[in-house]
Amino acid sequence: DSVYLIAPKKIFKIIEKVKKGVELNCKPLKEAPVFMADYPVPLVITRGDKYRVTMYDENLNALWTKAVDAKINRAEVIGKEIYLIGIKGGRFWIAKMSLDGEILNEKSFYKAGQGFDIARNDNGFVAVGYKYFDHLGDYVKRFVIVLLDKDLNFVTDMTYGDFESAGIRVFRVGNVFFGLQKMSDGWYYFVLFDKKGYLRWYKGLSFDRYYRHGFYDIRLLGRIFFSTDRGVFVLNSDKTIAKYLDYTNVVKIIGENRFITSGGIIIDDKFTGFENMDIINGTYNGKKYFFLGYKNDKGVICEY
């Protein structure tokens, strides 16, 4: 029940012990699951006739549900509020919601655009996504960095790149911001920019094993952890590969040795699989894992 990788003169033990068929405690969802935010209890986005935000307790009891007239791409809990980002009426959209599910503020920008991620800045926020840009009379999607004040009012923006693209992730690293840009042809670029939105560097991913393959998650854990359908890559500061982990379909990176996959969890190279589960997202609060996905082709929320 061990898995080994054999290379010239070396044998690497990839997974010590494989467990399969563990049953999870799950509750059915009335609508299609979309994703789960990082929070100590499940904060879940579902999609039916509208997108809905639902907060659960640790026993999977729904505390509240709020319908939103927008497509939600990401939810971040920053301070004591939930920040939603996506698209509404074809425009780049951001909303602030209380932890009780009340919409406190919302803003839309540009005639056409879409937001994908948000992070805190010194005096406000940084958001990334795309807006349509007039390029010699031809309107194309361009990666945009949007600077906002503490009330989500527009301050300024920066647009980069010569091709259709979108910023899909952003997080703060000290006094700078690290972002991930997706090109329309499926290629990815890393970007590093300062608090005013100016680029420090801009680097394409040129590693054959994951170039132009499905992206799942990215997390800064001292080094950059980047998961695709081909495996998990740990990158050095110069974006070269420090380590490659042959864990396919890691949908959530929890820690350096802790991952949620589409079919289970990996902890210190030990895999535990779950019966009849297709996990699309999850989180861990130090005591319990929470999963969002499908069981026997029906949408569920589960705990382990």
CSV table of C-alpha atoms in Angstrom, one decimal:
chain,number,residue,atom,x,y,z
A,1,ASP,CA,0.0,0.0,0.0
A,2,SER,CA,3.0,2.3,-0.6
A,3,VAL,CA,3.7,4.3,-3.8
A,4,TYR,CA,7.3,4.8,-5.0
A,5,LEU,CA,8.9,6.9,-7.7
A,6,ILE,CA,11.9,5.1,-9.2
A,7,ALA,CA,14.6,7.3,-10.8
A,8,PRO,CA,18.2,6.4,-11.8
A,9,LYS,CA,20.1,5.4,-8.6
A,10,LYS,CA,17.3,6.7,-6.4
A,11,ILE,CA,13.9,5.6,-5.1
A,12,PHE,CA,11.5,8.2,-3.6
A,13,LYS,CA,8.7,7.2,-1.4
A,14,ILE,CA,5.8,9.4,-2.6
A,15,ILE,CA,2.9,8.2,-0.4
A,16,GLU,CA,3.5,6.0,2.7
A,17,LYS,CA,0.1,4.5,3.1
A,18,VAL,CA,-3.1,4.8,1.1
A,19,LYS,CA,-6.4,4.7,2.8
A,20,LYS,CA,-9.6,4.4,0.7
A,21,GLY,CA,-13.3,4.5,1.2
A,22,VAL,CA,-13.7,6.7,4.3
A,23,GLU,CA,-17.3,7.8,4.7
A,24,LEU,CA,-17.8,11.5,5.3
A,25,ASN,CA,-20.5,13.3,7.3
A,26,CYS,CA,-22.3,15.2,4.6
A,27,LYS,CA,-25.4,17.3,4.1
A,28,PRO,CA,-27.1,17.8,0.7
A,29,LEU,CA,-27.2,21.2,-1.0
A,30,LYS,CA,-30.2,22.5,-2.7
A,31,GLU,CA,-28.1,24.3,-5.4
A,32,ALA,CA,-24.9,23.7,-7.3
A,33,PRO,CA,-21.7,24.2,-5.2
A,34,VAL,CA,-19.3,26.8,-6.5
A,35,PHE,CA,-16.6,27.3,-3.9
A,36,MET,CA,-15.8,27.6,-0.1
A,37,ALA,CA,-14.0,30.6,1.4
A,38,ASP,CA,-11.1,30.4,3.9
A,39,TYR,CA,-12.8,30.8,7.2
A,40,PRO,CA,-12.9,28.7,10.5
A,41,VAL,CA,-16.5,27.6,9.7
A,42,PRO,CA,-17.9,26.9,6.2
A,43,LEU,CA,-18.7,30.0,4.2
A,44,VAL,CA,-20.1,28.5,1.0
A,45,ILE,CA,-21.1,30.0,-2.4
A,46,THR,CA,-23.8,28.1,-4.4
A,47,ARG,CA,-25.5,28.9,-7.6
A,48,GLY,CA,-29.1,28.4,-8.6
A,49,ASP,CA,-31.3,31.1,-10.0
A,50,LYS,CA,-28.9,33.4,-8.2
A,51,TYR,CA,-25.6,33.1,-6.4
A,52,ARG,CA,-26.0,32.6,-2.7
A,53,VAL,CA,-23.7,33.0,0.3
A,54,THR,CA,-24.4,30.6,3.2
A,55,MET,CA,-22.6,30.4,6.5
A,56,TYR,CA,-22.6,27.2,8.5
A,57,ASP,CA,-21.5,26.2,12.0
A,58,GLU,CA,-19.0,23.4,12.6
A,59,ASN,CA,-21.8,20.8,12.6
A,60,LEU,CA,-23.0,21.9,9.2
A,61,ASN,CA,-26.1,23.7,10.4
A,62,ALA,CA,-26.9,26.7,8.1
A,63,LEU,CA,-26.7,30.0,10.1
A,64,TRP,CA,-27.9,32.3,7.3
A,65,THR,CA,-28.2,32.5,3.6
A,66,LYS,CA,-28.0,35.6,1.4
A,67,ALA,CA,-29.0,35.8,-2.3
A,68,VAL,CA,-26.8,38.1,-4.4
A,69,ASP,CA,-27.6,39.5,-7.9
A,70,ALA,CA,-24.1,39.0,-9.2
A,71,LYS,CA,-21.7,36.3,-10.2
A,72,ILE,CA,-19.3,35.7,-7.3
A,73,ASN,CA,-15.8,34.7,-8.2
A,74,ARG,CA,-14.2,34.9,-4.8
A,75,ALA,CA,-15.0,35.6,-1.2
A,76,GLU,CA,-12.4,36.8,1.3
A,77,VAL,CA,-12.9,37.4,5.0
A,78,ILE,CA,-10.8,40.5,5.8
A,79,GLY,CA,-11.1,41.8,9.3
A,80,LYS,CA,-14.7,41.4,10.4
A,81,GLU,CA,-16.3,41.6,7.0
A,82,ILE,CA,-16.7,39.4,4.0
A,83,TYR,CA,-15.6,40.8,0.7
A,84,LEU,CA,-17.2,39.4,-2.5
A,85,ILE,CA,-15.8,40.1,-5.9
A,86,GLY,CA,-17.1,39.2,-9.4
A,87,ILE,CA,-19.3,40.7,-12.1
A,88,LYS,CA,-22.7,42.4,-12.0
A,89,GLY,CA,-24.5,43.8,-15.0
A,90,GLY,CA,-21.4,43.1,-17.0
A,91,ARG,CA,-19.3,45.4,-14.7
A,92,PHE,CA,-16.3,44.8,-12.4
A,93,TRP,CA,-18.1,44.3,-9.0
A,94,ILE,CA,-17.1,44.3,-5.3
A,95,ALA,CA,-19.3,44.1,-2.2
A,96,LYS,CA,-18.7,44.2,1.5
A,97,MET,CA,-20.9,41.9,3.6
A,98,SER,CA,-21.2,41.6,7.4
A,99,LEU,CA,-20.6,38.2,9.1
A,100,ASP,CA,-24.4,38.1,9.6
A,101,GLY,CA,-25.0,38.2,5.8
A,102,GLU,CA,-26.0,41.9,5.4
A,103,ILE,CA,-24.7,43.7,2.3
A,104,LEU,CA,-23.0,46.9,3.8
A,105,ASN,CA,-21.6,48.4,0.6
A,106,GLU,CA,-21.1,47.5,-3.1
A,107,LYS,CA,-19.4,49.2,-6.0
A,108,SER,CA,-19.2,48.6,-9.8
A,109,PHE,CA,-16.5,49.8,-12.1
A,110,TYR,CA,-15.9,50.2,-15.9
A,111,LYS,CA,-18.4,49.8,-18.6
A,112,ALA,CA,-17.3,46.2,-18.9
A,113,GLY,CA,-15.1,44.1,-16.7
A,114,GLN,CA,-14.9,41.4,-14.0
A,115,GLY,CA,-13.1,41.1,-10.7
A,116,PHE,CA,-11.5,37.9,-9.4
A,117,ASP,CA,-9.6,38.6,-6.2
A,118,ILE,CA,-9.1,41.2,-3.5
A,119,ALA,CA,-6.5,41.9,-0.7
A,120,ARG,CA,-6.0,44.6,1.9
A,121,ASN,CA,-3.7,47.5,1.2
A,122,ASP,CA,-2.4,50.1,3.8
A,123,ASN,CA,-5.4,52.5,3.4
A,124,GLY,CA,-7.8,50.3,1.5
A,125,PHE,CA,-7.7,47.4,-0.9
A,126,VAL,CA,-6.1,46.0,-4.1
A,127,ALA,CA,-8.3,44.1,-6.5
A,128,VAL,CA,-7.4,42.3,-9.7
A,129,GLY,CA,-9.4,41.1,-12.7
A,130,TYR,CA,-9.9,42.5,-16.2
A,131,LYS,CA,-11.5,45.5,-18.0
A,132,TYR,CA,-12.1,46.0,-21.7
A,133,PHE,CA,-9.4,48.2,-23.2
A,134,ASP,CA,-9.4,50.1,-26.4
A,135,HIS,CA,-6.4,48.8,-28.4
A,136,LEU,CA,-6.3,50.6,-31.7
A,137,GLY,CA,-10.1,50.6,-31.9
A,138,ASP,CA,-10.4,46.9,-31.0
A,139,TYR,CA,-11.7,46.3,-27.4
A,140,VAL,CA,-9.9,43.5,-25.7
A,141,LYS,CA,-9.8,42.1,-22.1
A,142,ARG,CA,-6.8,43.3,-20.2
A,143,PHE,CA,-5.3,42.4,-16.8
A,144,VAL,CA,-6.1,45.3,-14.4
A,145,ILE,CA,-5.0,46.2,-10.9
A,146,VAL,CA,-7.5,48.4,-9.1
A,147,LEU,CA,-6.7,50.4,-6.0
A,148,LEU,CA,-9.6,51.2,-3.7
A,149,ASP,CA,-10.0,53.2,-0.5
A,150,LYS,CA,-11.4,51.7,2.7
A,151,ASP,CA,-15.0,52.4,1.5
A,152,LEU,CA,-14.3,50.6,-1.8
A,153,ASN,CA,-14.2,53.9,-3.8
A,154,PHE,CA,-12.1,53.9,-6.9
A,155,VAL,CA,-8.6,55.5,-6.5
A,156,THR,CA,-6.7,54.5,-9.6
A,157,ASP,CA,-5.9,51.5,-11.8
A,158,MET,CA,-3.1,50.0,-13.8
A,159,THR,CA,-3.5,47.9,-16.9
A,160,TYR,CA,-0.7,45.6,-18.2
A,161,GLY,CA,0.0,43.1,-20.9
A,162,ASP,CA,-0.3,43.2,-24.7
A,163,PHE,CA,-2.7,40.3,-25.0
A,164,GLU,CA,-6.2,39.3,-23.7
A,165,SER,CA,-5.8,38.4,-20.0
A,166,ALA,CA,-7.1,38.6,-16.5
A,167,GLY,CA,-5.7,38.8,-13.0
A,168,ILE,CA,-7.1,35.9,-11.1
A,169,ARG,CA,-5.3,35.9,-7.7
A,170,VAL,CA,-3.6,38.5,-5.5
A,171,PHE,CA,-2.1,38.5,-2.0
A,172,ARG,CA,0.2,40.7,0.0
A,173,VAL,CA,3.9,39.8,0.7
A,174,GLY,CA,5.3,42.4,3.0
A,175,ASN,CA,5.2,45.8,1.2
A,176,VAL,CA,4.4,44.3,-2.2
A,177,PHE,CA,1.7,42.3,-3.9
A,178,PHE,CA,2.0,39.0,-5.7
A,179,GLY,CA,-0.5,38.3,-8.5
A,180,LEU,CA,-1.3,35.6,-11.0
A,181,GLN,CA,-2.3,36.5,-14.5
A,182,LYS,CA,-4.1,34.1,-16.9
A,183,MET,CA,-3.8,34.7,-20.6
A,184,SER,CA,-6.7,34.0,-23.0
A,185,ASP,CA,-4.7,31.1,-24.5
A,186,GLY,CA,-4.3,29.4,-21.1
A,187,TRP,CA,-0.7,30.5,-20.2
A,188,TYR,CA,0.0,32.0,-16.8
A,189,TYR,CA,2.2,34.8,-15.6
A,190,PHE,CA,3.5,35.8,-12.2
A,191,VAL,CA,3.4,39.5,-11.4
A,192,LEU,CA,4.9,41.4,-8.5
A,193,PHE,CA,3.7,45.0,-7.9
A,194,ASP,CA,4.0,47.7,-5.3
A,195,LYS,CA,1.3,49.4,-3.2
A,196,LYS,CA,0.7,51.9,-5.9
A,197,GLY,CA,0.1,49.2,-8.6
A,198,TYR,CA,3.5,49.6,-10.4
A,199,LEU,CA,5.1,46.4,-11.6
A,200,ARG,CA,8.4,45.3,-10.0
A,201,TRP,CA,8.6,42.2,-12.3
A,202,TYR,CA,6.5,40.2,-14.7
A,203,LYS,CA,7.4,36.6,-15.4
A,204,GLY,CA,5.9,33.9,-17.6
A,205,LEU,CA,5.8,30.3,-16.4
A,206,SER,CA,8.0,28.2,-18.7
A,207,PHE,CA,8.0,24.9,-16.9
A,208,ASP,CA,6.9,22.3,-19.3
A,209,ARG,CA,5.2,20.1,-16.8
A,210,TYR,CA,2.6,22.6,-15.9
A,211,TYR,CA,2.7,25.3,-18.6
A,212,ARG,CA,-0.8,25.8,-20.0
A,213,HIS,CA,-2.4,23.1,-17.7
A,214,GLY,CA,-5.3,23.5,-15.3
A,215,PHE,CA,-4.7,25.8,-12.4
A,216,TYR,CA,-6.2,24.9,-9.0
A,217,ASP,CA,-4.6,26.9,-6.1
A,218,ILE,CA,-1.7,29.1,-5.2
A,219,ARG,CA,-0.4,29.9,-1.7
A,220,LEU,CA,2.6,31.6,-0.2
A,221,LEU,CA,4.1,29.4,2.5
A,222,GLY,CA,7.6,31.0,2.7
A,223,ARG,CA,7.9,29.8,-0.9
A,224,ILE,CA,5.2,29.8,-3.6
A,225,PHE,CA,3.1,26.6,-3.8
A,226,PHE,CA,1.3,26.3,-7.1
A,227,SER,CA,-1.1,23.4,-7.9
A,228,THR,CA,-2.3,22.2,-11.3
A,229,ASP,CA,-3.8,19.1,-12.7
A,230,ARG,CA,-0.2,17.9,-13.3
A,231,GLY,CA,0.9,18.2,-9.6
A,232,VAL,CA,2.1,20.7,-7.0
A,233,PHE,CA,5.1,22.9,-7.7
A,234,VAL,CA,7.2,24.7,-5.0
A,235,LEU,CA,8.9,27.7,-6.6
A,236,ASN,CA,12.1,29.6,-5.6
A,237,SER,CA,12.2,33.4,-5.5
A,238,ASP,CA,13.4,33.4,-9.1
A,239,LYS,CA,10.4,31.2,-10.1
A,240,THR,CA,12.5,28.1,-10.8
A,241,ILE,CA,11.2,24.9,-9.4
A,242,ALA,CA,12.5,24.0,-5.9
A,243,LYS,CA,10.4,20.9,-5.6
A,244,TYR,CA,7.8,19.0,-7.5
A,245,LEU,CA,5.1,16.9,-5.7
A,246,ASP,CA,3.4,14.3,-7.8
A,247,TYR,CA,0.0,15.0,-6.3
A,248,THR,CA,-2.6,15.4,-9.0
A,249,ASN,CA,-5.8,17.5,-8.7
A,250,VAL,CA,-4.9,19.3,-5.5
A,251,VAL,CA,-7.8,21.7,-5.2
A,252,LYS,CA,-6.7,23.4,-2.0
A,253,ILE,CA,-3.2,23.9,-0.5
A,254,ILE,CA,-3.6,24.0,3.3
A,255,GLY,CA,0.1,23.8,4.4
A,256,GLU,CA,3.5,22.7,3.3
A,257,ASN,CA,2.6,19.0,3.9
A,258,ARG,CA,-1.2,19.2,3.9
A,259,PHE,CA,-3.4,19.2,0.8
A,260,ILE,CA,-7.0,18.7,-0.2
A,261,THR,CA,-7.4,16.7,-3.5
A,262,SER,CA,-10.5,16.0,-5.6
A,263,GLY,CA,-10.8,12.7,-3.8
A,264,GLY,CA,-9.4,13.1,-0.3
A,265,ILE,CA,-6.6,14.6,1.8
A,266,ILE,CA,-2.8,14.2,1.9
A,267,ILE,CA,-1.1,14.8,5.2
A,268,ASP,CA,2.7,14.2,5.4
A,269,ASP,CA,2.6,12.1,2.2
A,270,LYS,CA,-0.3,9.9,3.6
A,271,PHE,CA,-3.4,9.9,1.5
A,272,THR,CA,-6.9,9.3,2.9
A,273,GLY,CA,-9.6,8.9,0.2
A,274,PHE,CA,-13.3,9.5,0.6
A,275,GLU,CA,-16.1,7.2,-0.7
A,276,ASN,CA,-17.9,8.4,-3.8
A,277,MET,CA,-16.6,12.0,-3.4
A,278,ASP,CA,-15.6,14.6,-6.0
A,279,ILE,CA,-14.3,17.5,-4.0
A,280,ILE,CA,-14.1,20.9,-5.7
A,281,ASN,CA,-13.0,23.0,-2.7
A,282,GLY,CA,-12.4,22.9,1.0
A,283,THR,CA,-10.8,24.4,4.1
A,284,TYR,CA,-9.3,23.4,7.4
A,285,ASN,CA,-9.7,25.2,10.8
A,286,GLY,CA,-7.0,23.3,12.8
A,287,LYS,CA,-9.6,20.8,14.1
A,288,LYS,CA,-11.9,19.8,11.2
A,289,TYR,CA,-11.8,19.7,7.4
A,290,PHE,CA,-14.8,21.0,5.5
A,291,PHE,CA,-15.4,20.0,1.9
A,292,LEU,CA,-17.6,21.2,-0.9
A,293,GLY,CA,-18.3,19.0,-3.9
A,294,TYR,CA,-20.4,16.2,-5.2
A,295,LYS,CA,-21.3,12.8,-3.7
A,296,ASN,CA,-22.9,10.3,-6.1
A,297,ASP,CA,-23.3,13.3,-8.4
A,298,LYS,CA,-25.3,15.4,-5.9
A,299,GLY,CA,-24.0,18.6,-4.4
A,300,VAL,CA,-23.0,18.3,-0.7
A,301,ILE,CA,-21.1,20.0,2.1
A,302,CYS,CA,-19.1,17.6,4.3
A,303,GLU,CA,-16.9,17.6,7.4
A,304,TYR,CA,-14.1,15.3,8.5
